[in-house]
Amino acid sequence: KAKSQGKNEYVVYTADLLNNSIEKLKLEIDLRKAIKNNELVLHYQPQVCIKTKKIVGVEALVRWQHPTLGLIYPNKFIELAEETGLITEIGEWVIEEACIQNKKWQESGIPSLQIAVNLSTQQFLKLNLVDFVKNILVKTKLNPKYLVLEITESMAMDYNYSINVLQELKKLGVCISIDDFGTGYSSLNYLKKFPLDYLKIDQSFVRDISLDENNVNIIKAIITLAHNLNLKVIAEGVETKEQLDILQKYNCDEIQGYLFSKPLSASHFERTLPKLLTEINNIYLRG
Ligand code: C2E
Ligand code: MG
Ligand code: MG
Ligand code: MG
Protein backbone atom coordinates (compact mmCIF):
# COMPACT_ATOMS: atom_id res chain seq x y z
CA LYS A 1 0.00 0.00 0.00
CA ALA A 2 2.80 2.31 0.95
CA LYS A 3 4.31 1.67 -2.43
CA SER A 4 1.23 2.69 -4.43
CA GLN A 5 0.86 5.79 -2.31
CA GLY A 6 4.40 6.67 -3.11
CA LYS A 7 3.68 6.11 -6.75
CA ASN A 8 0.67 8.37 -6.63
CA GLU A 9 2.70 11.13 -5.07
CA TYR A 10 5.21 10.71 -7.81
CA VAL A 11 2.52 11.00 -10.47
CA VAL A 12 1.10 14.13 -8.88
CA TYR A 13 4.54 15.56 -8.58
CA THR A 14 5.44 15.06 -12.23
CA ALA A 15 2.05 16.33 -13.34
CA ASP A 16 2.67 19.49 -11.33
CA LEU A 17 6.09 19.84 -12.76
CA LEU A 18 4.75 19.37 -16.27
CA ASN A 19 2.00 21.90 -15.65
CA ASN A 20 4.55 24.31 -14.32
CA SER A 21 6.80 23.99 -17.30
CA ILE A 22 3.87 24.28 -19.70
CA GLU A 23 2.73 27.41 -17.86
CA LYS A 24 6.22 28.75 -18.02
CA LEU A 25 6.57 27.96 -21.70
CA LYS A 26 3.25 29.69 -22.43
CA LEU A 27 4.37 32.69 -20.45
CA GLU A 28 7.67 32.75 -22.31
CA ILE A 29 5.93 32.68 -25.69
CA ASP A 30 3.68 35.51 -24.54
CA LEU A 31 6.56 37.50 -23.08
CA ARG A 32 8.36 37.36 -26.41
CA LYS A 33 5.41 39.20 -27.94
CA ALA A 34 4.80 41.52 -25.01
CA ILE A 35 7.15 44.29 -26.04
CA LYS A 36 6.09 44.31 -29.68
CA ASN A 37 2.41 44.30 -28.66
CA ASN A 38 2.92 47.21 -26.28
CA GLU A 39 1.87 45.19 -23.25
CA LEU A 40 4.58 46.42 -20.90
CA VAL A 41 3.81 49.45 -18.78
CA LEU A 42 5.72 51.44 -16.23
CA HIS A 43 4.31 52.46 -12.90
CA TYR A 44 5.95 55.26 -10.97
CA GLN A 45 6.43 55.42 -7.23
CA PRO A 46 7.12 58.85 -5.71
CA GLN A 47 10.28 59.51 -3.73
CA VAL A 48 9.84 62.24 -1.14
CA CYS A 49 12.55 64.48 0.29
CA ILE A 50 12.23 64.20 4.08
CA LYS A 51 13.26 67.81 4.69
CA THR A 52 11.26 69.68 2.06
CA LYS A 53 8.32 67.21 1.92
CA LYS A 54 8.46 67.54 -1.86
CA ILE A 55 8.36 64.78 -4.44
CA VAL A 56 11.86 64.85 -5.90
CA GLY A 57 11.84 61.65 -7.88
CA VAL A 58 10.03 58.50 -8.93
CA GLU A 59 11.13 54.91 -9.37
CA ALA A 60 9.95 53.36 -12.63
CA LEU A 61 8.69 49.82 -12.04
CA VAL A 62 7.73 47.55 -14.91
CA ARG A 63 4.41 45.70 -15.14
CA TRP A 64 3.04 43.44 -17.83
CA GLN A 65 -0.53 44.02 -18.95
CA HIS A 66 -1.21 40.47 -20.14
CA PRO A 67 -4.14 40.18 -22.61
CA THR A 68 -5.87 37.41 -20.62
CA LEU A 69 -4.08 37.12 -17.29
CA GLY A 70 -4.32 40.80 -16.33
CA LEU A 71 -1.63 42.90 -14.71
CA ILE A 72 1.45 40.80 -13.93
CA TYR A 73 4.04 42.05 -11.43
CA PRO A 74 7.80 41.77 -11.94
CA ASN A 75 8.22 38.98 -9.37
CA LYS A 76 6.20 36.81 -11.81
CA PHE A 77 8.19 37.49 -14.97
CA ILE A 78 11.56 39.17 -14.37
CA GLU A 79 13.20 35.86 -13.46
CA LEU A 80 11.81 34.24 -16.61
CA ALA A 81 12.97 37.22 -18.61
CA GLU A 82 16.44 36.77 -17.17
CA GLU A 83 16.52 33.02 -17.90
CA THR A 84 15.46 33.56 -21.49
CA GLY A 85 17.61 36.60 -22.13
CA LEU A 86 14.51 38.69 -22.87
CA ILE A 87 15.49 40.92 -19.97
CA THR A 88 17.90 43.02 -22.03
CA GLU A 89 15.21 43.92 -24.53
CA ILE A 90 12.75 44.63 -21.72
CA GLY A 91 15.35 46.63 -19.83
CA GLU A 92 16.15 48.73 -22.87
CA TRP A 93 12.46 49.44 -23.38
CA VAL A 94 12.21 50.48 -19.72
CA ILE A 95 15.09 52.97 -19.98
CA GLU A 96 13.68 54.55 -23.13
CA GLU A 97 10.10 54.71 -21.84
CA ALA A 98 11.22 56.21 -18.52
CA CYS A 99 13.25 58.92 -20.25
CA ILE A 100 10.41 59.74 -22.67
CA GLN A 101 7.94 60.00 -19.78
CA ASN A 102 10.22 62.13 -17.64
CA LYS A 103 10.86 64.54 -20.51
CA LYS A 104 7.09 64.77 -21.09
CA TRP A 105 6.52 65.65 -17.45
CA GLN A 106 9.19 68.33 -17.57
CA GLU A 107 7.62 69.83 -20.65
CA SER A 108 4.20 69.78 -18.99
CA GLY A 109 5.58 72.16 -16.38
CA ILE A 110 5.63 70.04 -13.23
CA PRO A 111 8.83 70.49 -11.15
CA SER A 112 11.61 68.32 -12.55
CA LEU A 113 11.84 64.81 -11.13
CA GLN A 114 14.64 62.31 -11.09
CA ILE A 115 13.54 59.04 -12.60
CA ALA A 116 15.12 55.85 -11.28
CA VAL A 117 15.34 52.72 -13.42
CA ASN A 118 16.33 49.23 -12.28
CA LEU A 119 19.10 47.57 -14.25
CA SER A 120 19.31 43.80 -14.53
CA THR A 121 22.62 41.97 -14.25
CA GLN A 122 22.57 41.05 -17.93
CA GLN A 123 21.94 44.64 -18.91
CA PHE A 124 24.78 45.79 -16.73
CA LEU A 125 27.12 43.25 -18.30
CA LYS A 126 26.05 44.02 -21.87
CA LEU A 127 28.83 45.77 -23.72
CA ASN A 128 26.66 48.42 -25.36
CA LEU A 129 25.02 49.67 -22.13
CA VAL A 130 26.86 52.99 -22.02
CA ASP A 131 26.24 53.71 -25.70
CA PHE A 132 22.62 52.68 -25.37
CA VAL A 133 22.00 55.06 -22.47
CA LYS A 134 23.86 57.83 -24.27
CA ASN A 135 21.74 57.39 -27.39
CA ILE A 136 18.49 57.41 -25.43
CA LEU A 137 19.51 60.62 -23.66
CA VAL A 138 20.27 62.25 -27.00
CA LYS A 139 17.08 60.94 -28.58
CA THR A 140 14.78 62.00 -25.72
CA LYS A 141 16.68 65.20 -24.93
CA LEU A 142 16.44 64.40 -21.21
CA ASN A 143 19.04 66.13 -19.07
CA PRO A 144 21.15 63.17 -17.81
CA LYS A 145 21.05 64.34 -14.20
CA TYR A 146 17.36 63.40 -14.12
CA LEU A 147 18.10 59.74 -14.85
CA VAL A 148 19.16 57.44 -12.00
CA LEU A 149 20.35 53.91 -12.70
CA GLU A 150 19.80 51.43 -9.88
CA ILE A 151 22.19 48.53 -9.59
CA THR A 152 22.52 45.95 -6.83
CA GLU A 153 25.60 44.96 -4.87
CA SER A 154 25.69 41.50 -6.44
CA MET A 155 25.88 43.01 -9.94
CA ALA A 156 29.07 44.80 -9.01
CA MET A 157 30.98 41.65 -8.04
CA ASP A 158 33.38 41.92 -10.96
CA TYR A 159 35.09 44.89 -9.49
CA ASN A 160 37.27 46.07 -12.38
CA TYR A 161 34.54 45.72 -14.95
CA SER A 162 31.98 47.50 -12.76
CA ILE A 163 34.11 50.47 -11.87
CA ASN A 164 34.88 50.99 -15.54
CA VAL A 165 31.23 50.87 -16.65
CA LEU A 166 30.09 53.07 -13.78
CA GLN A 167 32.71 55.68 -14.54
CA GLU A 168 31.61 55.72 -18.19
CA LEU A 169 28.00 56.13 -17.10
CA LYS A 170 28.96 58.91 -14.70
CA LYS A 171 30.70 60.71 -17.56
CA LEU A 172 27.34 60.84 -19.32
CA GLY A 173 26.01 62.74 -16.30
CA VAL A 174 23.53 60.15 -15.01
CA CYS A 175 23.26 59.21 -11.32
CA ILE A 176 24.01 55.80 -9.85
CA SER A 177 22.18 54.22 -6.96
CA ILE A 178 22.80 51.01 -5.01
CA ASP A 179 19.45 49.24 -4.62
CA ASP A 180 18.54 46.84 -1.79
CA PHE A 181 21.62 47.97 0.11
CA GLY A 182 22.70 45.66 2.89
CA THR A 183 21.38 42.43 1.37
CA GLY A 184 24.24 41.60 -1.02
CA TYR A 185 27.35 39.58 -0.38
CA SER A 186 29.87 42.14 -1.48
CA SER A 187 32.44 43.79 0.74
CA LEU A 188 32.00 47.45 1.53
CA ASN A 189 35.22 48.23 -0.26
CA TYR A 190 33.48 49.16 -3.49
CA LEU A 191 31.59 51.97 -1.78
CA LYS A 192 34.54 54.31 -1.67
CA LYS A 193 35.77 53.44 -5.17
CA PHE A 194 32.57 53.41 -7.21
CA PRO A 195 31.17 56.73 -8.44
CA LEU A 196 27.86 56.51 -6.59
CA ASP A 197 25.17 59.04 -5.73
CA TYR A 198 22.57 57.13 -3.68
CA LEU A 199 22.24 54.22 -1.32
CA LYS A 200 18.80 52.66 -1.01
CA ILE A 201 18.27 50.97 2.33
CA ASP A 202 16.57 47.65 1.69
CA GLN A 203 12.95 47.29 2.75
CA SER A 204 13.79 44.45 5.13
CA PHE A 205 15.66 46.83 7.44
CA VAL A 206 12.88 49.41 7.26
CA ARG A 207 10.14 46.84 7.89
CA ASP A 208 11.68 45.65 11.14
CA ILE A 209 12.78 49.07 12.32
CA SER A 210 10.48 49.23 15.32
CA LEU A 211 10.92 45.62 16.41
CA ASP A 212 14.13 46.11 18.29
CA GLU A 213 17.03 48.44 18.92
CA ASN A 214 19.39 46.50 16.63
CA ASN A 215 17.41 47.40 13.54
CA VAL A 216 17.47 51.08 14.41
CA ASN A 217 21.22 50.81 14.93
CA ILE A 218 21.69 49.23 11.51
CA ILE A 219 19.71 52.02 9.85
CA LYS A 220 21.67 54.62 11.79
CA ALA A 221 24.94 53.03 10.73
CA ILE A 222 23.96 52.85 7.05
CA ILE A 223 22.92 56.51 7.01
CA THR A 224 26.12 57.63 8.75
CA LEU A 225 28.24 55.51 6.41
CA ALA A 226 26.49 56.93 3.35
CA HIS A 227 26.78 60.52 4.49
CA ASN A 228 30.46 60.10 5.30
CA LEU A 229 30.92 58.96 1.70
CA ASN A 230 28.86 61.91 0.43
CA LEU A 231 26.01 59.71 -0.72
CA LYS A 232 22.34 60.42 -0.27
CA VAL A 233 20.19 57.80 1.42
CA ILE A 234 16.76 56.63 0.28
CA ALA A 235 14.69 54.31 2.44
CA GLU A 236 12.34 52.04 0.50
CA GLY A 237 9.28 50.19 1.74
CA VAL A 238 8.28 52.86 4.24
CA GLU A 239 4.73 52.03 5.32
CA THR A 240 4.18 53.71 8.70
CA LYS A 241 4.53 57.10 10.32
CA GLU A 242 6.65 55.48 13.02
CA GLN A 243 9.15 54.35 10.38
CA LEU A 244 9.17 57.83 8.87
CA ASP A 245 9.81 59.40 12.27
CA ILE A 246 12.80 57.17 12.97
CA LEU A 247 14.26 57.71 9.49
CA GLN A 248 13.77 61.45 9.86
CA LYS A 249 15.43 61.42 13.27
CA TYR A 250 18.57 59.87 11.79
CA ASN A 251 18.69 62.22 8.80
CA CYS A 252 17.66 59.87 6.02
CA ASP A 253 17.33 62.00 2.87
CA GLU A 254 14.45 60.47 0.92
CA ILE A 255 11.54 58.15 1.52
CA GLN A 256 9.78 55.78 -0.86
CA GLY A 257 6.89 53.61 0.24
CA TYR A 258 3.19 52.90 0.56
CA LEU A 259 2.96 55.47 3.38
CA PHE A 260 3.04 58.17 0.71
CA SER A 261 2.04 56.30 -2.42
CA LYS A 262 1.99 52.97 -4.19
CA PRO A 263 3.49 52.88 -7.67
CA LEU A 264 1.03 54.60 -10.04
CA SER A 265 0.45 54.65 -13.78
CA ALA A 266 1.66 57.84 -15.47
CA SER A 267 -1.83 59.28 -15.85
CA HIS A 268 -2.83 58.32 -12.32
CA PHE A 269 0.32 59.99 -11.02
CA GLU A 270 -0.41 63.18 -12.96
CA ARG A 271 -4.01 63.31 -11.76
CA THR A 272 -3.22 62.77 -8.10
CA LEU A 273 -0.07 64.87 -7.89
CA PRO A 274 -1.69 67.96 -6.28
CA LYS A 275 -3.66 65.83 -3.84
CA LEU A 276 -0.57 63.75 -3.12
CA LEU A 277 1.41 66.78 -2.03
CA THR A 278 -1.32 67.77 0.42
CA GLU A 279 -1.53 64.21 1.73
CA ILE A 280 2.21 64.08 2.30
CA ASN A 281 2.02 67.24 4.39
CA ASN A 282 -0.86 65.81 6.40
CA ILE A 283 1.04 62.62 7.10
CA TYR A 284 3.90 64.65 8.53
CA LEU A 285 1.50 66.58 10.75
CA ARG A 286 0.00 63.39 12.14
CA GLY A 287 1.08 62.83 15.73
P1 C2E B 1 12.94 47.15 -6.13
O1 C2E B 1 13.73 47.81 -7.21
O2 C2E B 1 13.59 47.01 -4.81
O3 C2E B 1 11.59 47.98 -6.06
C1 C2E B 1 10.85 48.19 -4.91
C2 C2E B 1 9.68 47.24 -4.81
O4 C2E B 1 9.05 47.44 -3.54
C3 C2E B 1 8.58 47.47 -5.84
O5 C2E B 1 7.95 46.23 -6.12
C4 C2E B 1 7.60 48.37 -5.07
O6 C2E B 1 6.29 48.33 -5.56
C5 C2E B 1 7.70 47.75 -3.71
N1 C2E B 1 7.32 48.69 -2.65
C6 C2E B 1 7.45 50.03 -2.65
N2 C2E B 1 7.01 50.56 -1.49
C7 C2E B 1 6.60 49.53 -0.72
C8 C2E B 1 6.05 49.44 0.60
O7 C2E B 1 5.85 50.41 1.31
N3 C2E B 1 5.77 48.18 1.06
C9 C2E B 1 6.00 47.06 0.29
N4 C2E B 1 5.69 45.88 0.82
N5 C2E B 1 6.51 47.12 -0.95
C10 C2E B 1 6.81 48.34 -1.45
P2 C2E B 1 7.68 45.73 -7.61
O8 C2E B 1 7.25 46.87 -8.46
O9 C2E B 1 6.81 44.54 -7.53
O10 C2E B 1 9.12 45.32 -8.11
C11 C2E B 1 9.82 44.26 -7.50
C12 C2E B 1 11.22 44.17 -8.02
O11 C2E B 1 11.25 43.84 -9.40
C13 C2E B 1 12.01 45.48 -7.91
O12 C2E B 1 12.49 45.67 -6.60
C14 C2E B 1 13.09 45.24 -8.92
O13 C2E B 1 14.12 44.45 -8.36
C15 C2E B 1 12.38 44.42 -9.99
N6 C2E B 1 11.98 45.32 -11.09
C16 C2E B 1 10.93 46.15 -11.19
N7 C2E B 1 10.94 46.82 -12.36
C17 C2E B 1 12.06 46.40 -13.01
C18 C2E B 1 12.66 46.74 -14.29
O14 C2E B 1 12.17 47.58 -15.06
N8 C2E B 1 13.81 46.08 -14.62
C19 C2E B 1 14.39 45.17 -13.77
N9 C2E B 1 15.53 44.57 -14.17
N10 C2E B 1 13.87 44.84 -12.59
C20 C2E B 1 12.72 45.46 -12.21
MG1 MG C 1 14.77 49.47 -7.39
MG1 MG D 1 14.95 47.99 -3.82
MG1 MG E 1 13.92 45.15 -3.44
XYZ file of N, CA and C in Angstrom, residues 43-61 102 105 111-118 145-150 175 177-179 198-201 232-238 244 252-264 269 273 276-277 280 284:
210
model
N 4.971 51.731 -13.967
C 4.305 52.459 -12.901
C 5.388 53.238 -12.159
N 4.973 54.349 -11.554
C 5.948 55.259 -10.968
C 5.635 55.467 -9.498
N 6.638 55.225 -8.661
C 6.426 55.423 -7.226
C 7.207 56.646 -6.744
N 6.486 57.605 -6.150
C 7.118 58.846 -5.706
C 8.199 58.632 -4.655
N 9.225 59.461 -4.731
C 10.279 59.509 -3.725
C 10.237 60.910 -3.125
N 10.081 60.968 -1.817
C 9.839 62.238 -1.142
C 11.069 62.665 -0.346
N 11.453 63.925 -0.500
C 12.553 64.482 0.289
C 12.043 64.709 1.712
N 12.706 64.131 2.698
C 12.225 64.202 4.080
C 12.188 65.650 4.576
N 13.187 66.432 4.204
C 13.262 67.806 4.693
C 12.211 68.717 4.074
N 12.134 68.705 2.741
C 11.264 69.677 2.062
C 9.835 69.161 1.885
N 9.623 67.845 2.119
C 8.320 67.209 1.915
C 7.879 67.242 0.456
N 8.800 67.491 -0.442
C 8.463 67.545 -1.865
C 8.772 66.213 -2.554
N 8.038 65.948 -3.631
C 8.362 64.776 -4.436
C 9.534 65.155 -5.332
N 10.663 64.479 -5.140
C 11.859 64.850 -5.899
C 12.199 63.819 -6.981
N 11.560 62.671 -6.886
C 11.835 61.645 -7.881
C 10.758 60.581 -7.918
N 10.901 59.677 -8.874
C 10.028 58.497 -8.935
C 10.889 57.297 -9.317
N 10.494 56.126 -8.857
C 11.129 54.913 -9.373
C 10.186 54.303 -10.402
N 10.732 53.999 -11.568
C 9.949 53.360 -12.634
C 9.971 51.858 -12.410
N 8.790 51.250 -12.303
C 8.687 49.816 -12.042
C 7.843 49.166 -13.127
N 9.684 61.067 -18.495
C 10.222 62.133 -17.641
C 10.334 63.440 -18.419
N 6.919 64.981 -18.695
C 6.522 65.650 -17.446
C 7.203 67.002 -17.330
N 7.422 70.376 -11.558
C 8.828 70.493 -11.150
C 9.612 69.241 -11.545
N 10.823 69.434 -12.017
C 11.613 68.319 -12.554
C 11.838 67.218 -11.524
N 11.676 65.985 -11.981
C 11.840 64.810 -11.128
C 13.014 63.979 -11.622
N 13.677 63.322 -10.684
C 14.643 62.307 -11.092
C 13.877 61.020 -11.310
N 14.222 60.309 -12.364
C 13.542 59.039 -12.595
C 14.549 57.907 -12.429
N 14.212 56.961 -11.539
C 15.121 55.845 -11.276
C 14.661 54.605 -12.019
N 15.623 53.924 -12.636
C 15.343 52.724 -13.421
C 16.192 51.579 -12.882
N 15.596 50.413 -12.740
C 16.332 49.235 -12.278
C 17.077 48.572 -13.439
N 21.090 64.341 -15.676
C 21.053 64.344 -14.205
C 19.691 63.907 -13.670
N 18.688 63.852 -14.543
C 17.365 63.396 -14.122
C 17.135 61.908 -14.339
N 18.207 61.195 -14.732
C 18.105 59.740 -14.852
C 18.998 59.089 -13.796
N 18.407 58.178 -13.022
C 19.161 57.439 -12.005
C 19.142 55.963 -12.383
N 20.298 55.341 -12.418
C 20.350 53.906 -12.697
C 20.583 53.157 -11.400
N 19.681 52.223 -11.109
C 19.798 51.426 -9.880
C 20.478 50.100 -10.184
N 22.979 59.543 -12.717
C 23.255 59.210 -11.322
C 23.211 57.697 -11.120
N 22.718 54.546 -8.262
C 22.178 54.220 -6.955
C 22.391 52.734 -6.660
N 22.713 52.415 -5.408
C 22.804 51.005 -5.007
C 21.470 50.607 -4.380
N 20.773 49.698 -5.048
C 19.451 49.239 -4.619
C 19.597 48.110 -3.594
N 23.593 57.497 -4.667
C 22.569 57.126 -3.678
C 22.783 55.717 -3.135
N 22.412 55.556 -1.886
C 22.237 54.222 -1.319
C 20.768 54.066 -0.992
N 20.182 52.941 -1.409
C 18.800 52.661 -1.015
C 18.798 51.586 0.050
N 18.356 51.938 1.238
C 18.270 50.967 2.326
C 17.194 49.955 1.985
N 23.657 60.214 -0.849
C 22.335 60.419 -0.269
C 21.699 59.066 0.035
N 20.815 59.054 1.008
C 20.185 57.802 1.421
C 18.683 57.835 1.150
N 18.199 56.804 0.479
C 16.764 56.634 0.285
C 16.330 55.390 1.048
N 15.238 55.495 1.788
C 14.688 54.309 2.442
C 13.497 53.834 1.615
N 13.470 52.557 1.271
C 12.337 52.036 0.495
C 11.453 51.161 1.374
N 10.197 51.036 0.978
C 9.280 50.194 1.735
C 8.776 50.839 3.016
N 8.764 52.179 3.047
C 8.278 52.864 4.241
C 6.745 52.841 4.260
N 8.768 56.502 9.363
C 9.168 57.828 8.866
C 9.858 58.636 9.961
N 17.825 60.503 7.325
C 17.661 59.875 6.022
C 17.198 60.974 5.048
N 17.622 60.907 3.795
C 17.327 61.999 2.873
C 15.971 61.859 2.178
N 15.688 60.662 1.685
C 14.450 60.472 0.924
C 13.721 59.196 1.339
N 12.418 59.239 1.119
C 11.536 58.149 1.520
C 10.716 57.680 0.322
N 10.625 56.356 0.187
C 9.778 55.784 -0.860
C 8.984 54.659 -0.217
N 7.666 54.691 -0.361
C 6.893 53.612 0.240
C 5.406 53.862 0.224
N 4.656 52.819 0.592
C 3.194 52.898 0.558
C 2.649 53.991 1.464
N 3.416 54.396 2.496
C 2.957 55.468 3.383
C 2.548 56.686 2.555
N 3.351 57.021 1.570
C 3.041 58.170 0.711
C 2.269 57.759 -0.531
N 2.733 56.735 -1.209
C 2.038 56.301 -2.418
C 2.530 54.955 -2.906
N 1.614 54.171 -3.455
C 1.993 52.973 -4.186
C 2.497 53.410 -5.561
N 3.138 52.522 -6.293
C 3.487 52.875 -7.672
C 2.214 53.132 -8.480
N 2.218 54.182 -9.296
C 1.028 54.598 -10.037
C 1.316 54.659 -11.535
N -0.643 59.142 -11.720
C 0.321 59.994 -11.016
C 0.050 61.474 -11.302
N -1.233 64.130 -8.387
C -0.070 64.873 -7.889
C -0.420 65.999 -6.911
N -1.660 64.489 -3.746
C -0.572 63.749 -3.117
C 0.292 64.664 -2.258
N 0.566 65.841 -2.766
C 1.409 66.785 -2.030
C 0.740 67.222 -0.723
N 0.878 64.243 1.716
C 2.210 64.077 2.302
C 2.369 65.028 3.487
N 2.862 64.092 7.650
C 3.899 64.651 8.525
C 3.288 65.253 9.792
